[in-house]
mmCIF file with all atom_site columns, C-alpha atoms in Angstrom:
data_model
loop_
_atom_site.group_PDB
_atom_site.id
_atom_site.type_symbol
_atom_site.label_atom_id
_atom_site.label_alt_id
_atom_site.label_comp_id
_atom_site.label_asym_id
_atom_site.label_entity_id
_atom_site.label_seq_id
_atom_site.pdbx_PDB_ins_code
_atom_site.Cartn_x
_atom_site.Cartn_y
_atom_site.Cartn_z
_atom_site.occupancy
_atom_site.B_iso_or_equiv
_atom_site.pdbx_formal_charge
_atom_site.auth_seq_id
_atom_site.auth_comp_id
_atom_site.auth_asym_id
_atom_site.auth_atom_id
_atom_site.pdbx_PDB_model_num
ATOM 1   C CA . MET A 1 1   ? 11.699  5.321  -8.276  1.00 52.00 ? 1   MET A CA 1
ATOM 2   C CA . SER A 1 2   ? 10.346  8.632  -10.820 1.00 60.00 ? 2   SER A CA 1
ATOM 3   C CA . ARG A 1 3   ? 11.168  7.796  -14.856 1.00 77.00 ? 3   ARG A CA 1
ATOM 4   C CA . LEU A 1 4   ? 11.163  11.595 -14.506 1.00 85.00 ? 4   LEU A CA 1
ATOM 5   C CA . LYS A 1 5   ? 14.166  13.454 -13.674 1.00 90.00 ? 5   LYS A CA 1
ATOM 6   C CA . PRO A 1 6   ? 12.213  15.533 -10.523 1.00 90.00 ? 6   PRO A CA 1
ATOM 7   C CA . LEU A 1 7   ? 12.786  19.475 -11.680 1.00 92.00 ? 7   LEU A CA 1
ATOM 8   C CA . LEU A 1 8   ? 13.639  21.776 -9.554  1.00 94.00 ? 8   LEU A CA 1
ATOM 9   C CA . PRO A 1 9   ? 12.028  24.710 -8.363  1.00 95.00 ? 9   PRO A CA 1
ATOM 10  C CA . SER A 1 10  ? 15.003  26.979 -10.048 1.00 95.00 ? 10  SER A CA 1
ATOM 11  C CA . GLU A 1 11  ? 15.114  25.363 -13.925 1.00 95.00 ? 11  GLU A CA 1
ATOM 12  C CA . MET A 1 12  ? 11.176  25.953 -13.164 1.00 96.00 ? 12  MET A CA 1
ATOM 13  C CA . THR A 1 13  ? 9.587   28.252 -16.387 1.00 96.00 ? 13  THR A CA 1
ATOM 14  C CA . GLU A 1 14  ? 7.617   30.904 -14.450 1.00 96.00 ? 14  GLU A CA 1
ATOM 15  C CA . ASP A 1 15  ? 4.398   28.777 -14.965 1.00 96.00 ? 15  ASP A CA 1
ATOM 16  C CA . GLN A 1 16  ? 5.757   26.270 -13.784 1.00 96.00 ? 16  GLN A CA 1
ATOM 17  C CA . LEU A 1 17  ? 6.590   27.748 -10.765 1.00 95.00 ? 17  LEU A CA 1
ATOM 18  C CA . LYS A 1 18  ? 3.326   28.946 -10.716 1.00 94.00 ? 18  LYS A CA 1
ATOM 19  C CA . TYR A 1 19  ? 1.923   26.252 -10.222 1.00 93.00 ? 19  TYR A CA 1
ATOM 20  C CA . HIS A 1 20  ? 4.599   24.356 -7.906  1.00 93.00 ? 20  HIS A CA 1
ATOM 21  C CA . GLU A 1 21  ? 4.277   27.694 -5.413  1.00 91.00 ? 21  GLU A CA 1
ATOM 22  C CA . ILE A 1 22  ? 0.327   26.325 -5.192  1.00 90.00 ? 22  ILE A CA 1
ATOM 23  C CA . ILE A 1 23  ? 1.268   23.242 -4.706  1.00 89.00 ? 23  ILE A CA 1
ATOM 24  C CA . MET A 1 24  ? 3.254   23.748 -2.144  1.00 89.00 ? 24  MET A CA 1
ATOM 25  C CA . GLN A 1 25  ? 0.584   25.091 -0.357  1.00 87.00 ? 25  GLN A CA 1
ATOM 26  C CA . ARG A 1 26  ? -1.309  21.571 0.186   1.00 83.00 ? 26  ARG A CA 1
ATOM 27  C CA . PRO A 1 27  ? -0.747  20.279 3.516   1.00 79.00 ? 27  PRO A CA 1
ATOM 28  C CA . ILE A 1 28  ? 0.639   17.151 2.419   1.00 77.00 ? 28  ILE A CA 1
ATOM 29  C CA . PHE A 1 29  ? 3.482   19.252 1.142   1.00 82.00 ? 29  PHE A CA 1
ATOM 30  C CA . LYS A 1 30  ? 3.626   21.615 4.916   1.00 82.00 ? 30  LYS A CA 1
ATOM 31  C CA . ASP A 1 31  ? 6.630   20.255 6.046   1.00 86.00 ? 31  ASP A CA 1
ATOM 32  C CA . TYR A 1 32  ? 8.770   20.154 2.390   1.00 87.00 ? 32  TYR A CA 1
ATOM 33  C CA . PRO A 1 33  ? 11.469  23.076 1.678   1.00 90.00 ? 33  PRO A CA 1
ATOM 34  C CA . LYS A 1 34  ? 10.081  25.259 -0.933  1.00 86.00 ? 34  LYS A CA 1
ATOM 35  C CA . SER A 1 35  ? 13.113  24.627 -2.924  1.00 89.00 ? 35  SER A CA 1
ATOM 36  C CA . ALA A 1 36  ? 11.899  20.581 -2.994  1.00 88.00 ? 36  ALA A CA 1
ATOM 37  C CA . PRO A 1 37  ? 11.202  19.660 -6.540  1.00 90.00 ? 37  PRO A CA 1
ATOM 38  C CA . LEU A 1 38  ? 7.308   18.424 -6.483  1.00 88.00 ? 38  LEU A CA 1
ATOM 39  C CA . GLU A 1 39  ? 6.720   14.287 -6.010  1.00 84.00 ? 39  GLU A CA 1
ATOM 40  C CA . GLY A 1 40  ? 4.239   11.566 -6.715  1.00 82.00 ? 40  GLY A CA 1
ATOM 41  C CA . PRO A 1 41  ? 1.370   13.078 -9.721  1.00 87.00 ? 41  PRO A CA 1
ATOM 42  C CA . TYR A 1 42  ? 2.779   16.756 -9.263  1.00 89.00 ? 42  TYR A CA 1
ATOM 43  C CA . ASN A 1 43  ? 5.795   15.606 -10.952 1.00 91.00 ? 43  ASN A CA 1
ATOM 44  C CA . PRO A 1 44  ? 5.214   14.949 -14.359 1.00 93.00 ? 44  PRO A CA 1
ATOM 45  C CA . TRP A 1 45  ? 2.127   17.684 -14.121 1.00 94.00 ? 45  TRP A CA 1
ATOM 46  C CA . VAL A 1 46  ? 4.243   20.932 -14.061 1.00 95.00 ? 46  VAL A CA 1
ATOM 47  C CA . ARG A 1 47  ? 6.302   20.191 -17.085 1.00 95.00 ? 47  ARG A CA 1
ATOM 48  C CA . SER A 1 48  ? 3.271   21.121 -18.114 1.00 96.00 ? 48  SER A CA 1
ATOM 49  C CA . PRO A 1 49  ? 0.792   24.567 -16.824 1.00 94.00 ? 49  PRO A CA 1
ATOM 50  C CA . LYS A 1 50  ? -1.580  24.140 -18.840 1.00 95.00 ? 50  LYS A CA 1
ATOM 51  C CA . PHE A 1 51  ? -2.344  20.683 -18.250 1.00 96.00 ? 51  PHE A CA 1
ATOM 52  C CA . ALA A 1 52  ? -1.590  20.718 -14.465 1.00 94.00 ? 52  ALA A CA 1
ATOM 53  C CA . ARG A 1 53  ? -3.676  23.377 -13.665 1.00 93.00 ? 53  ARG A CA 1
ATOM 54  C CA . SER A 1 54  ? -6.880  20.847 -15.342 1.00 95.00 ? 54  SER A CA 1
ATOM 55  C CA . MET A 1 55  ? -5.390  18.254 -13.418 1.00 93.00 ? 55  MET A CA 1
ATOM 56  C CA . THR A 1 56  ? -4.999  20.046 -9.502  1.00 88.00 ? 56  THR A CA 1
ATOM 57  C CA . GLU A 1 57  ? -8.979  21.327 -10.663 1.00 91.00 ? 57  GLU A CA 1
ATOM 58  C CA . MET A 1 58  ? -10.636 17.455 -11.806 1.00 92.00 ? 58  MET A CA 1
ATOM 59  C CA . SER A 1 59  ? -9.276  16.715 -8.830  1.00 86.00 ? 59  SER A CA 1
ATOM 60  C CA . THR A 1 60  ? -10.447 19.481 -6.758  1.00 85.00 ? 60  THR A CA 1
ATOM 61  C CA . TYR A 1 61  ? -13.563 19.120 -8.112  1.00 89.00 ? 61  TYR A CA 1
ATOM 62  C CA . VAL A 1 62  ? -13.869 15.411 -7.122  1.00 85.00 ? 62  VAL A CA 1
ATOM 63  C CA . ARG A 1 63  ? -12.605 15.964 -3.903  1.00 81.00 ? 63  ARG A CA 1
ATOM 64  C CA . GLU A 1 64  ? -14.256 18.943 -2.492  1.00 83.00 ? 64  GLU A CA 1
ATOM 65  C CA . ASP A 1 65  ? -17.398 19.991 -4.977  1.00 88.00 ? 65  ASP A CA 1
ATOM 66  C CA . GLY A 1 66  ? -18.334 16.161 -6.314  1.00 87.00 ? 66  GLY A CA 1
ATOM 67  C CA . ILE A 1 67  ? -21.232 13.399 -4.887  1.00 92.00 ? 67  ILE A CA 1
ATOM 68  C CA . LEU A 1 68  ? -19.115 11.488 -2.633  1.00 93.00 ? 68  LEU A CA 1
ATOM 69  C CA . GLU A 1 69  ? -17.849 11.994 0.591   1.00 94.00 ? 69  GLU A CA 1
ATOM 70  C CA . GLU A 1 70  ? -14.226 12.026 1.389   1.00 93.00 ? 70  GLU A CA 1
ATOM 71  C CA . ARG A 1 71  ? -14.945 8.681  2.875   1.00 96.00 ? 71  ARG A CA 1
ATOM 72  C CA . LEU A 1 72  ? -15.655 6.906  -0.412  1.00 97.00 ? 72  LEU A CA 1
ATOM 73  C CA . VAL A 1 73  ? -13.413 9.063  -2.315  1.00 95.00 ? 73  VAL A CA 1
ATOM 74  C CA . GLU A 1 74  ? -10.160 8.475  -0.830  1.00 96.00 ? 74  GLU A CA 1
ATOM 75  C CA . LEU A 1 75  ? -11.139 5.127  -0.497  1.00 98.00 ? 75  LEU A CA 1
ATOM 76  C CA . ALA A 1 76  ? -11.197 5.040  -4.389  1.00 97.00 ? 76  ALA A CA 1
ATOM 77  C CA . ILE A 1 77  ? -7.793  6.737  -4.263  1.00 95.00 ? 77  ILE A CA 1
ATOM 78  C CA . ILE A 1 78  ? -5.865  3.725  -2.335  1.00 97.00 ? 78  ILE A CA 1
ATOM 79  C CA . THR A 1 79  ? -7.593  1.240  -3.929  1.00 98.00 ? 79  THR A CA 1
ATOM 80  C CA . VAL A 1 80  ? -6.201  2.492  -7.565  1.00 97.00 ? 80  VAL A CA 1
ATOM 81  C CA . GLY A 1 81  ? -3.467  3.636  -5.869  1.00 96.00 ? 81  GLY A CA 1
ATOM 82  C CA . ARG A 1 82  ? -2.125  -0.208 -4.365  1.00 97.00 ? 82  ARG A CA 1
ATOM 83  C CA . VAL A 1 83  ? -3.606  -1.696 -7.964  1.00 96.00 ? 83  VAL A CA 1
ATOM 84  C CA . TRP A 1 84  ? -0.813  0.957  -9.637  1.00 94.00 ? 84  TRP A CA 1
ATOM 85  C CA . SER A 1 85  ? 1.668   0.005  -7.160  1.00 94.00 ? 85  SER A CA 1
ATOM 86  C CA . ALA A 1 86  ? 1.020   3.301  -6.604  1.00 91.00 ? 86  ALA A CA 1
ATOM 87  C CA . GLU A 1 87  ? 3.562   4.241  -3.806  1.00 90.00 ? 87  GLU A CA 1
ATOM 88  C CA . PHE A 1 88  ? 3.571   8.321  -3.234  1.00 86.00 ? 88  PHE A CA 1
ATOM 89  C CA . GLU A 1 89  ? 0.068   7.651  -3.694  1.00 89.00 ? 89  GLU A CA 1
ATOM 90  C CA . PHE A 1 90  ? -1.561  5.286  -0.859  1.00 95.00 ? 90  PHE A CA 1
ATOM 91  C CA . ALA A 1 91  ? 0.594   6.615  0.704   1.00 93.00 ? 91  ALA A CA 1
ATOM 92  C CA . ALA A 1 92  ? -0.919  9.916  0.931   1.00 90.00 ? 92  ALA A CA 1
ATOM 93  C CA . HIS A 1 93  ? -3.926  8.714  0.430   1.00 94.00 ? 93  HIS A CA 1
ATOM 94  C CA . ALA A 1 94  ? -4.048  5.479  3.506   1.00 97.00 ? 94  ALA A CA 1
ATOM 95  C CA . PRO A 1 95  ? -4.146  8.456  6.741   1.00 96.00 ? 95  PRO A CA 1
ATOM 96  C CA . ARG A 1 96  ? -6.817  9.875  4.271   1.00 94.00 ? 96  ARG A CA 1
ATOM 97  C CA . ALA A 1 97  ? -8.707  7.294  4.506   1.00 97.00 ? 97  ALA A CA 1
ATOM 98  C CA . VAL A 1 98  ? -8.583  5.864  7.892   1.00 98.00 ? 98  VAL A CA 1
ATOM 99  C CA . LYS A 1 99  ? -9.343  9.652  8.974   1.00 97.00 ? 99  LYS A CA 1
ATOM 100 C CA . ALA A 1 100 ? -11.840 10.404 6.954   1.00 97.00 ? 100 ALA A CA 1
ATOM 101 C CA . GLY A 1 101 ? -13.132 6.686  7.898   1.00 98.00 ? 101 GLY A CA 1
ATOM 102 C CA . ILE A 1 102 ? -12.143 4.520  6.280   1.00 98.00 ? 102 ILE A CA 1
ATOM 103 C CA . SER A 1 103 ? -11.041 1.102  9.176   1.00 98.00 ? 103 SER A CA 1
ATOM 104 C CA . GLN A 1 104 ? -7.523  0.243  9.437   1.00 98.00 ? 104 GLN A CA 1
ATOM 105 C CA . ALA A 1 105 ? -8.031  -2.892 8.983   1.00 98.00 ? 105 ALA A CA 1
ATOM 106 C CA . ALA A 1 106 ? -9.360  -2.588 5.928   1.00 98.00 ? 106 ALA A CA 1
ATOM 107 C CA . VAL A 1 107 ? -6.856  -0.009 4.817   1.00 98.00 ? 107 VAL A CA 1
ATOM 108 C CA . ASP A 1 108 ? -3.618  -2.241 6.437   1.00 98.00 ? 108 ASP A CA 1
ATOM 109 C CA . THR A 1 109 ? -5.953  -5.508 4.183   1.00 98.00 ? 109 THR A CA 1
ATOM 110 C CA . ILE A 1 110 ? -5.588  -3.369 0.684   1.00 98.00 ? 110 ILE A CA 1
ATOM 111 C CA . SER A 1 111 ? -2.014  -1.844 1.407   1.00 98.00 ? 111 SER A CA 1
ATOM 112 C CA . ARG A 1 112 ? -1.272  -5.768 1.571   1.00 97.00 ? 112 ARG A CA 1
ATOM 113 C CA . ASN A 1 113 ? -3.305  -6.448 -2.525  1.00 95.00 ? 113 ASN A CA 1
ATOM 114 C CA . GLU A 1 114 ? -6.140  -8.667 -0.424  1.00 97.00 ? 114 GLU A CA 1
ATOM 115 C CA . GLU A 1 115 ? -9.866  -8.077 -0.078  1.00 96.00 ? 115 GLU A CA 1
ATOM 116 C CA . PRO A 1 116 ? -10.824 -6.115 2.867   1.00 98.00 ? 116 PRO A CA 1
ATOM 117 C CA . GLN A 1 117 ? -13.666 -7.317 4.611   1.00 96.00 ? 117 GLN A CA 1
ATOM 118 C CA . PHE A 1 118 ? -16.237 -3.524 4.245   1.00 97.00 ? 118 PHE A CA 1
ATOM 119 C CA . GLU A 1 119 ? -18.840 -3.099 7.703   1.00 91.00 ? 119 GLU A CA 1
ATOM 120 C CA . LYS A 1 120 ? -20.840 -0.230 4.859   1.00 97.00 ? 120 LYS A CA 1
ATOM 121 C CA . ALA A 1 121 ? -22.316 -1.477 1.858   1.00 98.00 ? 121 ALA A CA 1
ATOM 122 C CA . ASP A 1 122 ? -21.554 1.977  0.345   1.00 98.00 ? 122 ASP A CA 1
ATOM 123 C CA . GLU A 1 123 ? -18.083 1.094  0.763   1.00 98.00 ? 123 GLU A CA 1
ATOM 124 C CA . THR A 1 124 ? -18.028 -1.941 -0.809  1.00 98.00 ? 124 THR A CA 1
ATOM 125 C CA . ALA A 1 125 ? -19.683 -1.473 -3.461  1.00 98.00 ? 125 ALA A CA 1
ATOM 126 C CA . VAL A 1 126 ? -16.578 1.566  -3.624  1.00 98.00 ? 126 VAL A CA 1
ATOM 127 C CA . TYR A 1 127 ? -14.221 -1.228 -3.922  1.00 98.00 ? 127 TYR A CA 1
ATOM 128 C CA . ASN A 1 128 ? -15.106 -3.418 -5.828  1.00 97.00 ? 128 ASN A CA 1
ATOM 129 C CA . PHE A 1 129 ? -16.674 -0.035 -8.500  1.00 97.00 ? 129 PHE A CA 1
ATOM 130 C CA . ALA A 1 130 ? -12.177 1.208  -8.118  1.00 97.00 ? 130 ALA A CA 1
ATOM 131 C CA . LEU A 1 131 ? -11.066 -2.475 -8.016  1.00 97.00 ? 131 LEU A CA 1
ATOM 132 C CA . ASN A 1 132 ? -13.056 -3.583 -11.396 1.00 96.00 ? 132 ASN A CA 1
ATOM 133 C CA . LEU A 1 133 ? -12.760 -0.797 -12.883 1.00 96.00 ? 133 LEU A CA 1
ATOM 134 C CA . THR A 1 134 ? -8.607  -0.118 -12.762 1.00 95.00 ? 134 THR A CA 1
ATOM 135 C CA . LYS A 1 135 ? -8.262  -4.027 -13.175 1.00 94.00 ? 135 LYS A CA 1
ATOM 136 C CA . ASN A 1 136 ? -10.397 -4.904 -15.648 1.00 92.00 ? 136 ASN A CA 1
ATOM 137 C CA . CYS A 1 137 ? -11.388 -1.747 -17.011 1.00 92.00 ? 137 CYS A CA 1
ATOM 138 C CA . ARG A 1 138 ? -15.028 -2.444 -17.202 1.00 92.00 ? 138 ARG A CA 1
ATOM 139 C CA . VAL A 1 139 ? -17.562 -2.624 -14.524 1.00 90.00 ? 139 VAL A CA 1
ATOM 140 C CA . ASP A 1 140 ? -20.598 -4.896 -15.074 1.00 86.00 ? 140 ASP A CA 1
#
Protein backbone atom coordinates (compact mmCIF):
# COMPACT_ATOMS: atom_id res chain seq x y z
CA MET A 1 0.00 0.00 0.00
CA SER A 2 1.31 3.41 -0.94
CA ARG A 3 2.04 5.95 1.76
CA LEU A 4 0.79 8.63 -0.60
CA LYS A 5 -2.85 8.85 -1.55
CA PRO A 6 -3.20 8.23 -5.29
CA LEU A 7 -3.56 11.52 -7.10
CA LEU A 8 -6.45 11.46 -9.56
CA PRO A 9 -6.08 13.37 -12.83
CA SER A 10 -9.04 15.52 -11.80
CA GLU A 11 -6.99 16.68 -8.77
CA MET A 12 -3.83 17.50 -10.73
CA THR A 13 -2.42 20.83 -11.74
CA GLU A 14 -2.00 21.52 -15.45
CA ASP A 15 1.71 20.61 -15.29
CA GLN A 16 0.99 17.39 -13.37
CA LEU A 17 -1.69 16.47 -15.87
CA LYS A 18 0.75 16.90 -18.78
CA TYR A 19 3.13 14.47 -17.08
CA HIS A 20 0.26 12.06 -16.36
CA GLU A 21 -0.69 12.04 -20.05
CA ILE A 22 2.91 11.33 -21.11
CA ILE A 23 3.25 8.41 -18.70
CA MET A 24 -0.14 6.96 -19.61
CA GLN A 25 1.17 6.55 -23.18
CA ARG A 26 3.76 4.01 -21.99
CA PRO A 27 3.04 0.39 -22.90
CA ILE A 28 2.78 -0.64 -19.26
CA PHE A 29 -0.29 1.59 -18.89
CA LYS A 30 -1.98 0.62 -22.18
CA ASP A 31 -4.90 -1.10 -20.42
CA TYR A 32 -5.35 1.52 -17.69
CA PRO A 33 -8.25 3.95 -17.88
CA LYS A 34 -6.99 7.45 -18.67
CA SER A 35 -8.76 8.73 -15.54
CA ALA A 36 -6.75 6.38 -13.28
CA PRO A 37 -4.06 7.65 -10.91
CA LEU A 38 -0.46 6.74 -11.65
CA GLU A 39 1.03 3.78 -9.81
CA GLY A 40 4.52 2.75 -8.82
CA PRO A 41 7.14 5.51 -8.69
CA TYR A 42 4.98 7.75 -10.86
CA ASN A 43 2.53 8.48 -8.03
CA PRO A 44 5.08 10.38 -5.91
CA TRP A 45 6.92 11.74 -8.96
CA VAL A 46 3.82 13.40 -10.43
CA ARG A 47 3.64 15.64 -7.36
CA SER A 48 6.75 17.40 -8.67
CA PRO A 49 6.51 17.51 -12.47
CA LYS A 50 10.02 18.99 -12.87
CA PHE A 51 11.48 16.11 -10.84
CA ALA A 52 9.24 13.63 -12.67
CA ARG A 53 10.46 14.78 -16.07
CA SER A 54 14.08 14.50 -14.91
CA MET A 55 13.56 10.98 -13.58
CA THR A 56 11.76 9.96 -16.76
CA GLU A 57 14.62 11.30 -18.88
CA MET A 58 17.14 9.44 -16.73
CA SER A 59 15.24 6.15 -16.85
CA THR A 60 14.76 6.50 -20.60
CA TYR A 61 18.49 7.09 -21.00
CA VAL A 62 19.38 4.03 -18.91
CA ARG A 63 16.90 1.80 -20.73
CA GLU A 64 17.37 3.06 -24.29
CA ASP A 65 20.66 4.94 -24.60
CA GLY A 66 22.86 3.42 -21.91
CA ILE A 67 25.62 0.88 -22.46
CA LEU A 68 23.86 -2.11 -20.90
CA GLU A 69 21.60 -4.20 -23.05
CA GLU A 70 17.95 -4.47 -22.07
CA ARG A 71 18.37 -7.94 -20.54
CA LEU A 72 20.91 -6.64 -18.02
CA VAL A 73 18.99 -3.44 -17.23
CA GLU A 74 15.86 -5.49 -16.46
CA LEU A 75 17.89 -7.89 -14.33
CA ALA A 76 19.28 -5.00 -12.29
CA ILE A 77 15.78 -3.53 -11.87
CA ILE A 78 14.23 -6.76 -10.60
CA THR A 79 17.18 -7.43 -8.31
CA VAL A 80 16.88 -4.02 -6.66
CA GLY A 81 13.09 -4.27 -6.71
CA ARG A 82 13.18 -7.54 -4.80
CA VAL A 83 15.71 -6.31 -2.22
CA TRP A 84 13.51 -3.29 -1.50
CA SER A 85 10.27 -5.33 -1.66
CA ALA A 86 9.09 -2.98 -4.40
CA GLU A 87 6.19 -5.14 -5.56
CA PHE A 88 5.03 -2.84 -8.35
CA GLU A 89 8.53 -2.52 -9.77
CA PHE A 90 9.19 -6.26 -9.60
CA ALA A 91 5.83 -7.18 -11.10
CA ALA A 92 6.25 -4.64 -13.90
CA HIS A 93 9.79 -5.66 -14.81
CA ALA A 94 9.90 -9.44 -14.21
CA PRO A 95 8.06 -10.22 -17.49
CA ARG A 96 10.28 -7.72 -19.30
CA ALA A 97 13.37 -9.44 -17.91
CA VAL A 98 12.18 -12.81 -19.25
CA LYS A 99 11.24 -11.30 -22.60
CA ALA A 100 14.69 -9.69 -22.81
CA GLY A 101 16.44 -13.02 -22.18
CA ILE A 102 16.75 -13.63 -18.43
CA SER A 103 15.62 -17.18 -17.69
CA GLN A 104 12.25 -17.66 -16.02
CA ALA A 105 14.01 -19.86 -13.45
CA ALA A 106 16.35 -17.01 -12.49
CA VAL A 107 13.45 -14.55 -12.22
CA ASP A 108 11.48 -17.01 -10.07
CA THR A 109 14.50 -17.54 -7.82
CA ILE A 110 15.02 -13.79 -7.40
CA SER A 111 11.32 -13.41 -6.60
CA ARG A 112 11.85 -15.77 -3.64
CA ASN A 113 14.86 -13.74 -2.44
CA GLU A 114 17.16 -16.63 -3.28
CA GLU A 115 20.40 -16.50 -5.24
CA PRO A 116 19.89 -17.53 -8.87
CA GLN A 117 22.31 -19.46 -11.03
CA PHE A 118 23.00 -17.75 -14.34
CA GLU A 119 24.33 -19.24 -17.55
CA LYS A 120 26.02 -15.99 -18.59
CA ALA A 121 28.85 -14.27 -16.72
CA ASP A 122 27.50 -10.79 -17.43
CA GLU A 123 24.21 -11.71 -15.73
CA THR A 124 26.08 -12.92 -12.65
CA ALA A 125 28.12 -9.71 -12.60
CA VAL A 126 25.07 -7.43 -12.90
CA TYR A 127 23.12 -9.39 -10.30
CA ASN A 128 26.02 -9.31 -7.81
CA PHE A 129 26.69 -5.62 -8.46
CA ALA A 130 23.02 -4.62 -7.99
CA LEU A 131 22.63 -6.85 -4.93
CA ASN A 132 25.79 -5.61 -3.20
CA LEU A 133 25.17 -1.96 -3.99
CA THR A 134 21.59 -2.19 -2.73
CA LYS A 135 22.16 -4.33 0.37
CA ASN A 136 25.63 -3.15 1.42
CA CYS A 137 25.71 0.34 -0.10
CA ARG A 138 29.06 -0.54 -1.65
CA VAL A 139 30.60 -2.88 -4.19
CA ASP A 140 33.89 -4.72 -3.71
